[in-house]
């Protein structure tokens, strides 16, 4: 495994992941779990945010405090399934701007095909957080990062719920500067490039299209 992947091992996340993976979990529950896990992951993803000193008045006295410096984040969910993570992250980072990248993985070649891209105009002044629940072969993540890098953001992090070792290697080899955050690292990919044991098709489970 590479140094730039952070795998969560928190009891709350492990508990929620177990329900998320369960094939009897409904779309409604699945969406709620993706939202909750994404919000919990923000605690670690934002650990290195720069702060600046400020002064405020409490009802009792003057006090020094710290606020987050700079423009902050641009969130870029990869359509469709990345949308499921957006509200959870926005609940913790409400001032973030959002961009969208639409990618569809071919069922034959497993290569991503791009169908949409709209990014915030000031993305070059922001740290970007790419959201996608599944990092399987890594093709979609690499394609999204390449698209975003053309706009020269300050930094890029990639946040997923389940990763395969193949996906982490692919993204790290292509973009070693992109830190990867995964709620879980699974075993391998099957012959259809699905993550095993995984959770199935994340987009279908979020949008109820399975
Ligand atoms: C899924 C998933 C990732 C991609 C991962 O999306 O949400 O974007 O596959 O696979 P990879 O690492 O092998 O590229 P999919 O293309 O199925 O589209 P969807 O979100 O619209 O269902
Ligand atoms: N996309 C998914 O939604 N699930 C996988 O296991 C692999 C790619």
JSON list of C-alpha atoms and ligand atoms in Angstrom, two decimals:
[
{"chain": "A", "resi": 1, "resn": "UNK", "atom": "CA", "xyz": [0.00, 0.00, 0.00]},
{"chain": "A", "resi": 2, "resn": "UNK", "atom": "CA", "xyz": [1.17, 3.56, -0.65]},
{"chain": "A", "resi": 3, "resn": "UNK", "atom": "CA", "xyz": [1.98, 6.25, 1.90]},
{"chain": "A", "resi": 4, "resn": "UNK", "atom": "CA", "xyz": [-0.56, 8.68, 0.51]},
{"chain": "A", "resi": 5, "resn": "UNK", "atom": "CA", "xyz": [-3.68, 6.61, 1.34]},
{"chain": "A", "resi": 6, "resn": "UNK", "atom": "CA", "xyz": [-5.43, 7.05, 4.69]},
{"chain": "A", "resi": 7, "resn": "UNK", "atom": "CA", "xyz": [-7.73, 4.17, 5.65]},
{"chain": "A", "resi": 8, "resn": "UNK", "atom": "CA", "xyz": [-10.26, 4.86, 8.40]},
{"chain": "A", "resi": 9, "resn": "UNK", "atom": "CA", "xyz": [-10.49, 2.37, 11.22]},
{"chain": "A", "resi": 10, "resn": "UNK", "atom": "CA", "xyz": [-13.01, 4.14, 13.42]},
{"chain": "A", "resi": 11, "resn": "UNK", "atom": "CA", "xyz": [-15.73, 2.06, 15.14]},
{"chain": "A", "resi": 12, "resn": "UNK", "atom": "CA", "xyz": [-18.55, 4.40, 14.02]},
{"chain": "A", "resi": 13, "resn": "UNK", "atom": "CA", "xyz": [-17.45, 4.18, 10.39]},
{"chain": "A", "resi": 14, "resn": "UNK", "atom": "CA", "xyz": [-16.96, 0.41, 10.54]},
{"chain": "A", "resi": 15, "resn": "UNK", "atom": "CA", "xyz": [-20.46, -0.01, 12.01]},
{"chain": "A", "resi": 16, "resn": "UNK", "atom": "CA", "xyz": [-22.11, 2.15, 9.35]},
{"chain": "A", "resi": 17, "resn": "UNK", "atom": "CA", "xyz": [-20.10, 0.47, 6.57]},
{"chain": "A", "resi": 18, "resn": "UNK", "atom": "CA", "xyz": [-21.41, -2.92, 7.60]},
{"chain": "A", "resi": 19, "resn": "UNK", "atom": "CA", "xyz": [-25.00, -1.74, 7.08]},
{"chain": "A", "resi": 20, "resn": "UNK", "atom": "CA", "xyz": [-24.03, 0.01, 3.86]},
{"chain": "A", "resi": 21, "resn": "UNK", "atom": "CA", "xyz": [-22.60, -3.18, 2.37]},
{"chain": "A", "resi": 22, "resn": "UNK", "atom": "CA", "xyz": [-25.62, -5.29, 3.36]},
{"chain": "A", "resi": 23, "resn": "UNK", "atom": "CA", "xyz": [-27.67, -6.10, 0.25]},
{"chain": "A", "resi": 24, "resn": "UNK", "atom": "CA", "xyz": [-30.92, -5.85, 2.25]},
{"chain": "A", "resi": 25, "resn": "UNK", "atom": "CA", "xyz": [-30.28, -2.14, 3.04]},
{"chain": "A", "resi": 26, "resn": "UNK", "atom": "CA", "xyz": [-32.86, 0.04, 1.25]},
{"chain": "A", "resi": 27, "resn": "UNK", "atom": "CA", "xyz": [-31.93, 3.00, -1.00]},
{"chain": "A", "resi": 28, "resn": "UNK", "atom": "CA", "xyz": [-33.27, 5.38, 1.62]},
{"chain": "A", "resi": 29, "resn": "UNK", "atom": "CA", "xyz": [-31.04, 3.90, 4.34]},
{"chain": "A", "resi": 30, "resn": "UNK", "atom": "CA", "xyz": [-28.13, 3.62, 1.90]},
{"chain": "A", "resi": 31, "resn": "UNK", "atom": "CA", "xyz": [-28.27, 7.34, 1.08]},
{"chain": "A", "resi": 32, "resn": "UNK", "atom": "CA", "xyz": [-28.42, 8.25, 4.77]},
{"chain": "A", "resi": 33, "resn": "UNK", "atom": "CA", "xyz": [-25.42, 6.03, 5.55]},
{"chain": "A", "resi": 34, "resn": "UNK", "atom": "CA", "xyz": [-23.34, 7.46, 2.68]},
{"chain": "A", "resi": 35, "resn": "UNK", "atom": "CA", "xyz": [-24.14, 10.95, 3.97]},
{"chain": "A", "resi": 36, "resn": "UNK", "atom": "CA", "xyz": [-23.19, 10.08, 7.56]},
{"chain": "A", "resi": 37, "resn": "UNK", "atom": "CA", "xyz": [-19.94, 8.31, 6.63]},
{"chain": "A", "resi": 38, "resn": "UNK", "atom": "CA", "xyz": [-18.92, 11.18, 4.34]},
{"chain": "A", "resi": 39, "resn": "UNK", "atom": "CA", "xyz": [-19.50, 13.70, 7.14]},
{"chain": "A", "resi": 40, "resn": "UNK", "atom": "CA", "xyz": [-17.48, 11.63, 9.63]},
{"chain": "A", "resi": 41, "resn": "UNK", "atom": "CA", "xyz": [-14.59, 11.33, 7.15]},
{"chain": "A", "resi": 42, "resn": "UNK", "atom": "CA", "xyz": [-14.32, 15.14, 6.98]},
{"chain": "A", "resi": 43, "resn": "UNK", "atom": "CA", "xyz": [-12.78, 15.19, 10.45]},
{"chain": "A", "resi": 44, "resn": "UNK", "atom": "CA", "xyz": [-9.60, 13.57, 9.10]},
{"chain": "A", "resi": 45, "resn": "UNK", "atom": "CA", "xyz": [-9.70, 15.05, 5.59]},
{"chain": "A", "resi": 46, "resn": "UNK", "atom": "CA", "xyz": [-9.62, 18.61, 7.04]},
{"chain": "A", "resi": 47, "resn": "UNK", "atom": "CA", "xyz": [-6.96, 17.92, 9.68]},
{"chain": "A", "resi": 48, "resn": "UNK", "atom": "CA", "xyz": [-4.25, 19.96, 7.92]},
{"chain": "A", "resi": 49, "resn": "UNK", "atom": "CA", "xyz": [-6.36, 23.03, 7.07]},
{"chain": "A", "resi": 50, "resn": "UNK", "atom": "CA", "xyz": [-4.44, 26.26, 7.74]},
{"chain": "A", "resi": 51, "resn": "UNK", "atom": "CA", "xyz": [-5.79, 28.55, 10.47]},
{"chain": "A", "resi": 52, "resn": "UNK", "atom": "CA", "xyz": [-5.43, 32.26, 11.09]},
{"chain": "A", "resi": 53, "resn": "UNK", "atom": "CA", "xyz": [-5.63, 34.06, 14.42]},
{"chain": "A", "resi": 54, "resn": "UNK", "atom": "CA", "xyz": [-8.57, 36.32, 15.16]},
{"chain": "A", "resi": 55, "resn": "UNK", "atom": "CA", "xyz": [-9.92, 38.23, 18.13]},
{"chain": "A", "resi": 56, "resn": "UNK", "atom": "CA", "xyz": [-13.51, 38.14, 19.35]},
{"chain": "A", "resi": 57, "resn": "UNK", "atom": "CA", "xyz": [-15.49, 39.31, 22.38]},
{"chain": "A", "resi": 58, "resn": "UNK", "atom": "CA", "xyz": [-17.21, 36.65, 24.44]},
{"chain": "A", "resi": 59, "resn": "UNK", "atom": "CA", "xyz": [-19.99, 37.91, 26.78]},
{"chain": "A", "resi": 60, "resn": "UNK", "atom": "CA", "xyz": [-17.28, 37.89, 29.49]},
{"chain": "A", "resi": 61, "resn": "UNK", "atom": "CA", "xyz": [-13.99, 39.05, 27.97]},
{"chain": "A", "resi": 62, "resn": "UNK", "atom": "CA", "xyz": [-11.87, 39.58, 24.88]},
{"chain": "A", "resi": 63, "resn": "UNK", "atom": "CA", "xyz": [-10.53, 36.27, 23.54]},
{"chain": "A", "resi": 64, "resn": "UNK", "atom": "CA", "xyz": [-8.20, 35.05, 20.85]},
{"chain": "A", "resi": 65, "resn": "UNK", "atom": "CA", "xyz": [-9.52, 32.46, 18.42]},
{"chain": "A", "resi": 66, "resn": "UNK", "atom": "CA", "xyz": [-8.68, 30.69, 15.17]},
{"chain": "A", "resi": 67, "resn": "UNK", "atom": "CA", "xyz": [-10.58, 30.59, 11.90]},
{"chain": "A", "resi": 68, "resn": "UNK", "atom": "CA", "xyz": [-9.87, 28.68, 8.72]},
{"chain": "A", "resi": 69, "resn": "UNK", "atom": "CA", "xyz": [-7.66, 30.73, 6.43]},
{"chain": "A", "resi": 70, "resn": "UNK", "atom": "CA", "xyz": [-8.05, 31.23, 2.68]},
{"chain": "A", "resi": 71, "resn": "UNK", "atom": "CA", "xyz": [-10.83, 30.47, 0.26]},
{"chain": "A", "resi": 72, "resn": "UNK", "atom": "CA", "xyz": [-11.32, 26.89, 1.43]},
{"chain": "A", "resi": 73, "resn": "UNK", "atom": "CA", "xyz": [-12.57, 23.93, -0.53]},
{"chain": "A", "resi": 74, "resn": "UNK", "atom": "CA", "xyz": [-14.08, 23.19, -3.89]},
{"chain": "A", "resi": 75, "resn": "UNK", "atom": "CA", "xyz": [-15.99, 19.90, -3.71]},
{"chain": "A", "resi": 76, "resn": "UNK", "atom": "CA", "xyz": [-16.12, 17.91, -6.95]},
{"chain": "A", "resi": 77, "resn": "UNK", "atom": "CA", "xyz": [-18.42, 14.88, -6.83]},
{"chain": "A", "resi": 78, "resn": "UNK", "atom": "CA", "xyz": [-18.05, 12.48, -9.78]},
{"chain": "A", "resi": 79, "resn": "UNK", "atom": "CA", "xyz": [-21.52, 11.84, -11.23]},
{"chain": "A", "resi": 80, "resn": "UNK", "atom": "CA", "xyz": [-23.58, 9.99, -10.48]},
{"chain": "A", "resi": 81, "resn": "UNK", "atom": "CA", "xyz": [-22.56, 8.21, -7.29]},
{"chain": "A", "resi": 82, "resn": "UNK", "atom": "CA", "xyz": [-20.33, 11.00, -5.93]},
{"chain": "A", "resi": 83, "resn": "UNK", "atom": "CA", "xyz": [-23.45, 13.13, -5.51]},
{"chain": "A", "resi": 84, "resn": "UNK", "atom": "CA", "xyz": [-24.44, 10.83, -2.64]},
{"chain": "A", "resi": 85, "resn": "UNK", "atom": "CA", "xyz": [-21.46, 12.12, -0.63]},
{"chain": "A", "resi": 86, "resn": "UNK", "atom": "CA", "xyz": [-22.05, 15.82, -1.27]},
{"chain": "A", "resi": 87, "resn": "UNK", "atom": "CA", "xyz": [-24.56, 16.71, 1.45]},
{"chain": "A", "resi": 88, "resn": "UNK", "atom": "CA", "xyz": [-22.58, 14.93, 4.15]},
{"chain": "A", "resi": 89, "resn": "UNK", "atom": "CA", "xyz": [-19.45, 16.91, 3.30]},
{"chain": "A", "resi": 90, "resn": "UNK", "atom": "CA", "xyz": [-21.40, 20.18, 2.91]},
{"chain": "A", "resi": 91, "resn": "UNK", "atom": "CA", "xyz": [-22.92, 19.66, 6.37]},
{"chain": "A", "resi": 92, "resn": "UNK", "atom": "CA", "xyz": [-19.38, 19.98, 7.78]},
{"chain": "A", "resi": 93, "resn": "UNK", "atom": "CA", "xyz": [-17.88, 22.42, 5.22]},
{"chain": "A", "resi": 94, "resn": "UNK", "atom": "CA", "xyz": [-20.91, 24.58, 4.30]},
{"chain": "A", "resi": 95, "resn": "UNK", "atom": "CA", "xyz": [-18.88, 27.36, 2.67]},
{"chain": "A", "resi": 96, "resn": "UNK", "atom": "CA", "xyz": [-17.36, 25.04, 0.04]},
{"chain": "A", "resi": 97, "resn": "UNK", "atom": "CA", "xyz": [-18.16, 25.64, -3.62]},
{"chain": "A", "resi": 98, "resn": "UNK", "atom": "CA", "xyz": [-19.25, 22.67, -5.73]},
{"chain": "A", "resi": 99, "resn": "UNK", "atom": "CA", "xyz": [-18.20, 21.56, -9.21]},
{"chain": "A", "resi": 100, "resn": "UNK", "atom": "CA", "xyz": [-19.41, 18.47, -11.08]},
{"chain": "A", "resi": 101, "resn": "UNK", "atom": "CA", "xyz": [-17.64, 15.97, -13.32]},
{"chain": "A", "resi": 102, "resn": "UNK", "atom": "CA", "xyz": [-19.77, 13.39, -15.16]},
{"chain": "A", "resi": 103, "resn": "UNK", "atom": "CA", "xyz": [-18.06, 10.07, -15.93]},
{"chain": "A", "resi": 104, "resn": "UNK", "atom": "CA", "xyz": [-19.56, 6.74, -16.98]},
{"chain": "A", "resi": 105, "resn": "UNK", "atom": "CA", "xyz": [-17.45, 3.59, -16.84]},
{"chain": "A", "resi": 106, "resn": "UNK", "atom": "CA", "xyz": [-17.78, 1.39, -19.92]},
{"chain": "A", "resi": 107, "resn": "UNK", "atom": "CA", "xyz": [-19.13, -2.07, -19.06]},
{"chain": "A", "resi": 108, "resn": "UNK", "atom": "CA", "xyz": [-16.83, -3.63, -21.69]},
{"chain": "A", "resi": 109, "resn": "UNK", "atom": "CA", "xyz": [-13.50, -1.82, -21.31]},
{"chain": "A", "resi": 110, "resn": "UNK", "atom": "CA", "xyz": [-14.01, -0.38, -17.77]},
{"chain": "A", "resi": 111, "resn": "UNK", "atom": "CA", "xyz": [-12.61, 2.90, -19.13]},
{"chain": "A", "resi": 112, "resn": "UNK", "atom": "CA", "xyz": [-14.40, 6.12, -18.04]},
{"chain": "A", "resi": 113, "resn": "UNK", "atom": "CA", "xyz": [-16.25, 8.18, -20.63]},
{"chain": "A", "resi": 114, "resn": "UNK", "atom": "CA", "xyz": [-16.64, 11.86, -19.85]},
{"chain": "A", "resi": 115, "resn": "UNK", "atom": "CA", "xyz": [-20.06, 13.50, -20.38]},
{"chain": "A", "resi": 116, "resn": "UNK", "atom": "CA", "xyz": [-20.08, 16.63, -18.18]},
{"chain": "A", "resi": 117, "resn": "UNK", "atom": "CA", "xyz": [-17.74, 19.09, -16.47]},
{"chain": "A", "resi": 118, "resn": "UNK", "atom": "CA", "xyz": [-18.56, 22.32, -14.65]},
{"chain": "A", "resi": 119, "resn": "UNK", "atom": "CA", "xyz": [-16.04, 23.62, -12.10]},
{"chain": "A", "resi": 120, "resn": "UNK", "atom": "CA", "xyz": [-16.10, 26.74, -9.86]},
{"chain": "A", "resi": 121, "resn": "UNK", "atom": "CA", "xyz": [-14.47, 29.73, -11.65]},
{"chain": "A", "resi": 122, "resn": "UNK", "atom": "CA", "xyz": [-12.12, 30.43, -8.70]},
{"chain": "A", "resi": 123, "resn": "UNK", "atom": "CA", "xyz": [-10.96, 26.79, -8.42]},
{"chain": "A", "resi": 124, "resn": "UNK", "atom": "CA", "xyz": [-7.30, 27.89, -8.80]},
{"chain": "A", "resi": 125, "resn": "UNK", "atom": "CA", "xyz": [-7.58, 29.55, -5.37]},
{"chain": "A", "resi": 126, "resn": "UNK", "atom": "CA", "xyz": [-9.12, 26.49, -3.69]},
{"chain": "A", "resi": 127, "resn": "UNK", "atom": "CA", "xyz": [-8.18, 23.09, -2.29]},
{"chain": "A", "resi": 128, "resn": "UNK", "atom": "CA", "xyz": [-10.20, 20.49, -4.18]},
{"chain": "A", "resi": 129, "resn": "UNK", "atom": "CA", "xyz": [-11.89, 17.50, -2.61]},
{"chain": "A", "resi": 130, "resn": "UNK", "atom": "CA", "xyz": [-12.99, 14.92, -5.21]},
{"chain": "A", "resi": 131, "resn": "UNK", "atom": "CA", "xyz": [-15.88, 12.74, -4.02]},
{"chain": "A", "resi": 132, "resn": "UNK", "atom": "CA", "xyz": [-16.70, 9.26, -5.32]},
{"chain": "A", "resi": 133, "resn": "UNK", "atom": "CA", "xyz": [-17.82, 6.32, -3.15]},
{"chain": "A", "resi": 134, "resn": "UNK", "atom": "CA", "xyz": [-15.95, 3.72, -5.22]},
{"chain": "A", "resi": 135, "resn": "UNK", "atom": "CA", "xyz": [-12.27, 3.58, -6.26]},
{"chain": "A", "resi": 136, "resn": "UNK", "atom": "CA", "xyz": [-12.18, 0.36, -8.30]},
{"chain": "A", "resi": 137, "resn": "UNK", "atom": "CA", "xyz": [-9.72, 0.25, -11.24]},
{"chain": "A", "resi": 138, "resn": "UNK", "atom": "CA", "xyz": [-8.94, 3.91, -10.53]},
{"chain": "A", "resi": 139, "resn": "UNK", "atom": "CA", "xyz": [-9.65, 4.97, -14.13]},
{"chain": "A", "resi": 140, "resn": "UNK", "atom": "CA", "xyz": [-12.46, 7.38, -13.19]},
{"chain": "A", "resi": 141, "resn": "UNK", "atom": "CA", "xyz": [-10.44, 8.96, -10.37]},
{"chain": "A", "resi": 142, "resn": "UNK", "atom": "CA", "xyz": [-7.40, 9.50, -12.62]},
{"chain": "A", "resi": 143, "resn": "UNK", "atom": "CA", "xyz": [-9.58, 11.02, -15.35]},
{"chain": "A", "resi": 144, "resn": "UNK", "atom": "CA", "xyz": [-11.28, 13.38, -12.84]},
{"chain": "A", "resi": 145, "resn": "UNK", "atom": "CA", "xyz": [-7.96, 14.46, -11.32]},
{"chain": "A", "resi": 146, "resn": "UNK", "atom": "CA", "xyz": [-6.45, 15.12, -14.76]},
{"chain": "A", "resi": 147, "resn": "UNK", "atom": "CA", "xyz": [-9.44, 17.28, -15.69]},
{"chain": "A", "resi": 148, "resn": "UNK", "atom": "CA", "xyz": [-9.20, 19.26, -12.43]},
{"chain": "A", "resi": 149, "resn": "UNK", "atom": "CA", "xyz": [-5.41, 19.70, -12.65]},
{"chain": "A", "resi": 150, "resn": "UNK", "atom": "CA", "xyz": [-5.81, 21.57, -15.95]},
{"chain": "A", "resi": 151, "resn": "UNK", "atom": "CA", "xyz": [-7.43, 24.34, -13.83]},
{"chain": "A", "resi": 152, "resn": "UNK", "atom": "CA", "xyz": [-4.43, 24.49, -11.43]},
{"chain": "A", "resi": 153, "resn": "UNK", "atom": "CA", "xyz": [-6.09, 24.23, -8.01]},
{"chain": "A", "resi": 154, "resn": "UNK", "atom": "CA", "xyz": [-4.01, 24.71, -4.83]},
{"chain": "A", "resi": 155, "resn": "UNK", "atom": "CA", "xyz": [-4.24, 20.99, -4.00]},
{"chain": "A", "resi": 156, "resn": "UNK", "atom": "CA", "xyz": [-6.38, 17.91, -4.65]},
{"chain": "A", "resi": 157, "resn": "UNK", "atom": "CA", "xyz": [-7.57, 15.21, -2.24]},
{"chain": "A", "resi": 158, "resn": "UNK", "atom": "CA", "xyz": [-9.64, 12.18, -3.21]},
{"chain": "A", "resi": 159, "resn": "UNK", "atom": "CA", "xyz": [-12.29, 10.86, -0.83]},
{"chain": "A", "resi": 160, "resn": "UNK", "atom": "CA", "xyz": [-14.00, 7.50, -1.36]},
{"chain": "A", "resi": 161, "resn": "UNK", "atom": "CA", "xyz": [-15.93, 5.07, 0.79]},
{"chain": "A", "resi": 162, "resn": "UNK", "atom": "CA", "xyz": [-14.53, 1.78, -0.53]},
{"chain": "A", "resi": 163, "resn": "UNK", "atom": "CA", "xyz": [-11.26, 1.33, -2.41]},
{"chain": "A", "resi": 164, "resn": "UNK", "atom": "CA", "xyz": [-9.65, -1.67, -4.10]},
{"chain": "A", "resi": 165, "resn": "UNK", "atom": "CA", "xyz": [-5.86, -2.02, -3.88]},
{"chain": "A", "resi": 166, "resn": "UNK", "atom": "CA", "xyz": [-5.77, -1.78, -7.69]},
{"chain": "A", "resi": 167, "resn": "UNK", "atom": "CA", "xyz": [-7.48, 1.63, -7.58]},
{"chain": "A", "resi": 168, "resn": "UNK", "atom": "CA", "xyz": [-5.19, 3.04, -4.92]},
{"chain": "A", "resi": 169, "resn": "UNK", "atom": "CA", "xyz": [-2.14, 1.92, -6.90]},
{"chain": "A", "resi": 170, "resn": "UNK", "atom": "CA", "xyz": [-3.49, 3.33, -10.16]},
{"chain": "A", "resi": 171, "resn": "UNK", "atom": "CA", "xyz": [-4.31, 6.76, -8.68]},
{"chain": "A", "resi": 172, "resn": "UNK", "atom": "CA", "xyz": [-1.07, 6.94, -6.66]},
{"chain": "A", "resi": 173, "resn": "UNK", "atom": "CA", "xyz": [1.08, 5.97, -9.64]},
{"chain": "A", "resi": 174, "resn": "UNK", "atom": "CA", "xyz": [-0.58, 8.58, -11.85]},
{"chain": "A", "resi": 175, "resn": "UNK", "atom": "CA", "xyz": [-0.90, 11.37, -9.23]},
{"chain": "A", "resi": 176, "resn": "UNK", "atom": "CA", "xyz": [1.37, 10.79, -6.24]},
{"chain": "A", "resi": 177, "resn": "UNK", "atom": "CA", "xyz": [0.56, 14.29, -4.95]},
{"chain": "A", "resi": 178, "resn": "UNK", "atom": "CA", "xyz": [-3.15, 13.43, -4.42]},
{"chain": "A", "resi": 179, "resn": "UNK", "atom": "CA", "xyz": [-3.85, 12.18, -0.92]},
{"chain": "A", "resi": 180, "resn": "UNK", "atom": "CA", "xyz": [-6.49, 9.42, -0.85]},
{"chain": "A", "resi": 181, "resn": "UNK", "atom": "CA", "xyz": [-8.97, 8.94, 2.01]},
{"chain": "A", "resi": 182, "resn": "UNK", "atom": "CA", "xyz": [-10.97, 5.66, 2.11]},
{"chain": "A", "resi": 183, "resn": "UNK", "atom": "CA", "xyz": [-13.45, 4.51, 4.72]},
{"chain": "A", "resi": 184, "resn": "UNK", "atom": "CA", "xyz": [-12.42, 0.92, 3.87]},
{"chain": "A", "resi": 185, "resn": "UNK", "atom": "CA", "xyz": [-9.84, -0.92, 1.79]},
{"chain": "A", "resi": 186, "resn": "UNK", "atom": "CA", "xyz": [-11.26, -4.10, 0.26]},
{"chain": "A", "resi": 187, "resn": "UNK", "atom": "CA", "xyz": [-9.66, -7.21, -1.12]},
{"chain": "A", "resi": 188, "resn": "UNK", "atom": "CA", "xyz": [-9.65, -7.21, -4.92]},
{"chain": "A", "resi": 189, "resn": "UNK", "atom": "CA", "xyz": [-11.62, -6.59, -8.13]},
{"chain": "A", "resi": 190, "resn": "UNK", "atom": "CA", "xyz": [-13.69, -9.31, -9.78]},
{"chain": "A", "resi": 191, "resn": "UNK", "atom": "CA", "xyz": [-13.84, -10.07, -13.53]},
{"chain": "A", "resi": 192, "resn": "UNK", "atom": "CA", "xyz": [-16.36, -7.23, -14.01]},
{"chain": "A", "resi": 193, "resn": "UNK", "atom": "CA", "xyz": [-14.04, -4.81, -12.18]},
{"chain": "A", "resi": 194, "resn": "UNK", "atom": "CA", "xyz": [-16.40, -4.64, -9.20]},
{"chain": "A", "resi": 195, "resn": "UNK", "atom": "CA", "xyz": [-14.86, -4.32, -5.75]},
{"chain": "A", "resi": 196, "resn": "UNK", "atom": "CA", "xyz": [-14.98, -7.54, -3.66]},
{"chain": "A", "resi": 197, "resn": "UNK", "atom": "CA", "xyz": [-16.66, -7.70, -1.21]},
{"chain": "A", "resi": 198, "resn": "UNK", "atom": "CA", "xyz": [-17.64, -4.06, -1.90]},
{"chain": "A", "resi": 199, "resn": "UNK", "atom": "CA", "xyz": [-21.24, -2.95, -1.88]},
{"chain": "A", "resi": 200, "resn": "UNK", "atom": "CA", "xyz": [-22.32, -3.50, -5.47]},
{"chain": "A", "resi": 201, "resn": "UNK", "atom": "CA", "xyz": [-23.10, -0.62, -7.81]},
{"chain": "A", "resi": 202, "resn": "UNK", "atom": "CA", "xyz": [-23.01, 2.52, -5.68]},
{"chain": "A", "resi": 203, "resn": "UNK", "atom": "CA", "xyz": [-24.89, 4.70, -8.19]},
{"chain": "A", "resi": 204, "resn": "UNK", "atom": "CA", "xyz": [-27.69, 2.17, -8.56]},
{"chain": "A", "resi": 205, "resn": "UNK", "atom": "CA", "xyz": [-28.04, 1.76, -4.79]},
{"chain": "A", "resi": 206, "resn": "UNK", "atom": "CA", "xyz": [-28.08, 5.54, -4.18]},
{"chain": "A", "resi": 207, "resn": "UNK", "atom": "CA", "xyz": [-30.57, 6.31, -6.95]},
{"chain": "A", "resi": 208, "resn": "UNK", "atom": "CA", "xyz": [-32.65, 3.12, -6.66]},
{"chain": "A", "resi": 209, "resn": "UNK", "atom": "CA", "xyz": [-31.96, 2.08, -10.27]},
{"chain": "A", "resi": 210, "resn": "UNK", "atom": "CA", "xyz": [-30.89, -1.50, -9.55]},
{"chain": "B", "resi": 1, "resn": "LIG", "atom": "C1", "xyz": [-18.70, 4.03, -10.57]},
{"chain": "B", "resi": 1, "resn": "LIG", "atom": "C2", "xyz": [-18.15, 4.76, -9.37]},
{"chain": "B", "resi": 1, "resn": "LIG", "atom": "C3", "xyz": [-16.89, 5.38, -9.90]},
{"chain": "B", "resi": 1, "resn": "LIG", "atom": "C4", "xyz": [-16.42, 4.34, -10.87]},
{"chain": "B", "resi": 1, "resn": "LIG", "atom": "C5", "xyz": [-15.31, 3.55, -10.23]},
{"chain": "B", "resi": 1, "resn": "LIG", "atom": "O1", "xyz": [-19.36, 4.92, -11.40]},
{"chain": "B", "resi": 1, "resn": "LIG", "atom": "O2", "xyz": [-19.03, 5.69, -8.81]},
{"chain": "B", "resi": 1, "resn": "LIG", "atom": "O3", "xyz": [-17.09, 6.62, -10.56]},
{"chain": "B", "resi": 1, "resn": "LIG", "atom": "O4", "xyz": [-17.54, 3.48, -11.16]},
{"chain": "B", "resi": 1, "resn": "LIG", "atom": "O5", "xyz": [-14.76, 2.65, -11.10]},
{"chain": "B", "resi": 1, "resn": "LIG", "atom": "P1", "xyz": [-13.26, 2.77, -11.62]},
{"chain": "B", "resi": 1, "resn": "LIG", "atom": "O6", "xyz": [-12.40, 3.08, -10.43]},
{"chain": "B", "resi": 1, "resn": "LIG", "atom": "O7", "xyz": [-13.01, 1.40, -12.18]},
{"chain": "B", "resi": 1, "resn": "LIG", "atom": "O8", "xyz": [-13.21, 3.85, -12.66]},
{"chain": "B", "resi": 1, "resn": "LIG", "atom": "P2", "xyz": [-20.10, 4.46, -12.76]},
{"chain": "B", "resi": 1, "resn": "LIG", "atom": "O9", "xyz": [-19.18, 4.67, -13.93]},
{"chain": "B", "resi": 1, "resn": "LIG", "atom": "O10", "xyz": [-20.68, 3.11, -12.59]},
{"chain": "B", "resi": 1, "resn": "LIG", "atom": "O11", "xyz": [-21.21, 5.55, -12.93]},
{"chain": "B", "resi": 1, "resn": "LIG", "atom": "P3", "xyz": [-22.46, 5.96, -11.99]},
{"chain": "B", "resi": 1, "resn": "LIG", "atom": "O12", "xyz": [-21.90, 6.65, -10.78]},
{"chain": "B", "resi": 1, "resn": "LIG", "atom": "O13", "xyz": [-23.22, 6.88, -12.86]},
{"chain": "B", "resi": 1, "resn": "LIG", "atom": "O14", "xyz": [-23.24, 4.72, -11.65]},
{"chain": "B", "resi": 2, "resn": "LIG", "atom": "N1", "xyz": [-18.44, 0.97, -9.38]},
{"chain": "B", "resi": 2, "resn": "LIG", "atom": "C1", "xyz": [-19.29, 0.60, -8.40]},
{"chain": "B", "resi": 2, "resn": "LIG", "atom": "O1", "xyz": [-20.33, 1.25, -8.20]},
{"chain": "B", "resi": 2, "resn": "LIG", "atom": "N2", "xyz": [-19.00, -0.49, -7.67]},
{"chain": "B", "resi": 2, "resn": "LIG", "atom": "C2", "xyz": [-17.87, -1.19, -7.85]},
{"chain": "B", "resi": 2, "resn": "LIG", "atom": "O2", "xyz": [-17.65, -2.19, -7.13]},
{"chain": "B", "resi": 2, "resn": "LIG", "atom": "C3", "xyz": [-17.00, -0.80, -8.88]},
{"chain": "B", "resi": 2, "resn": "LIG", "atom": "C4", "xyz": [-17.29, 0.30, -9.62]}
]
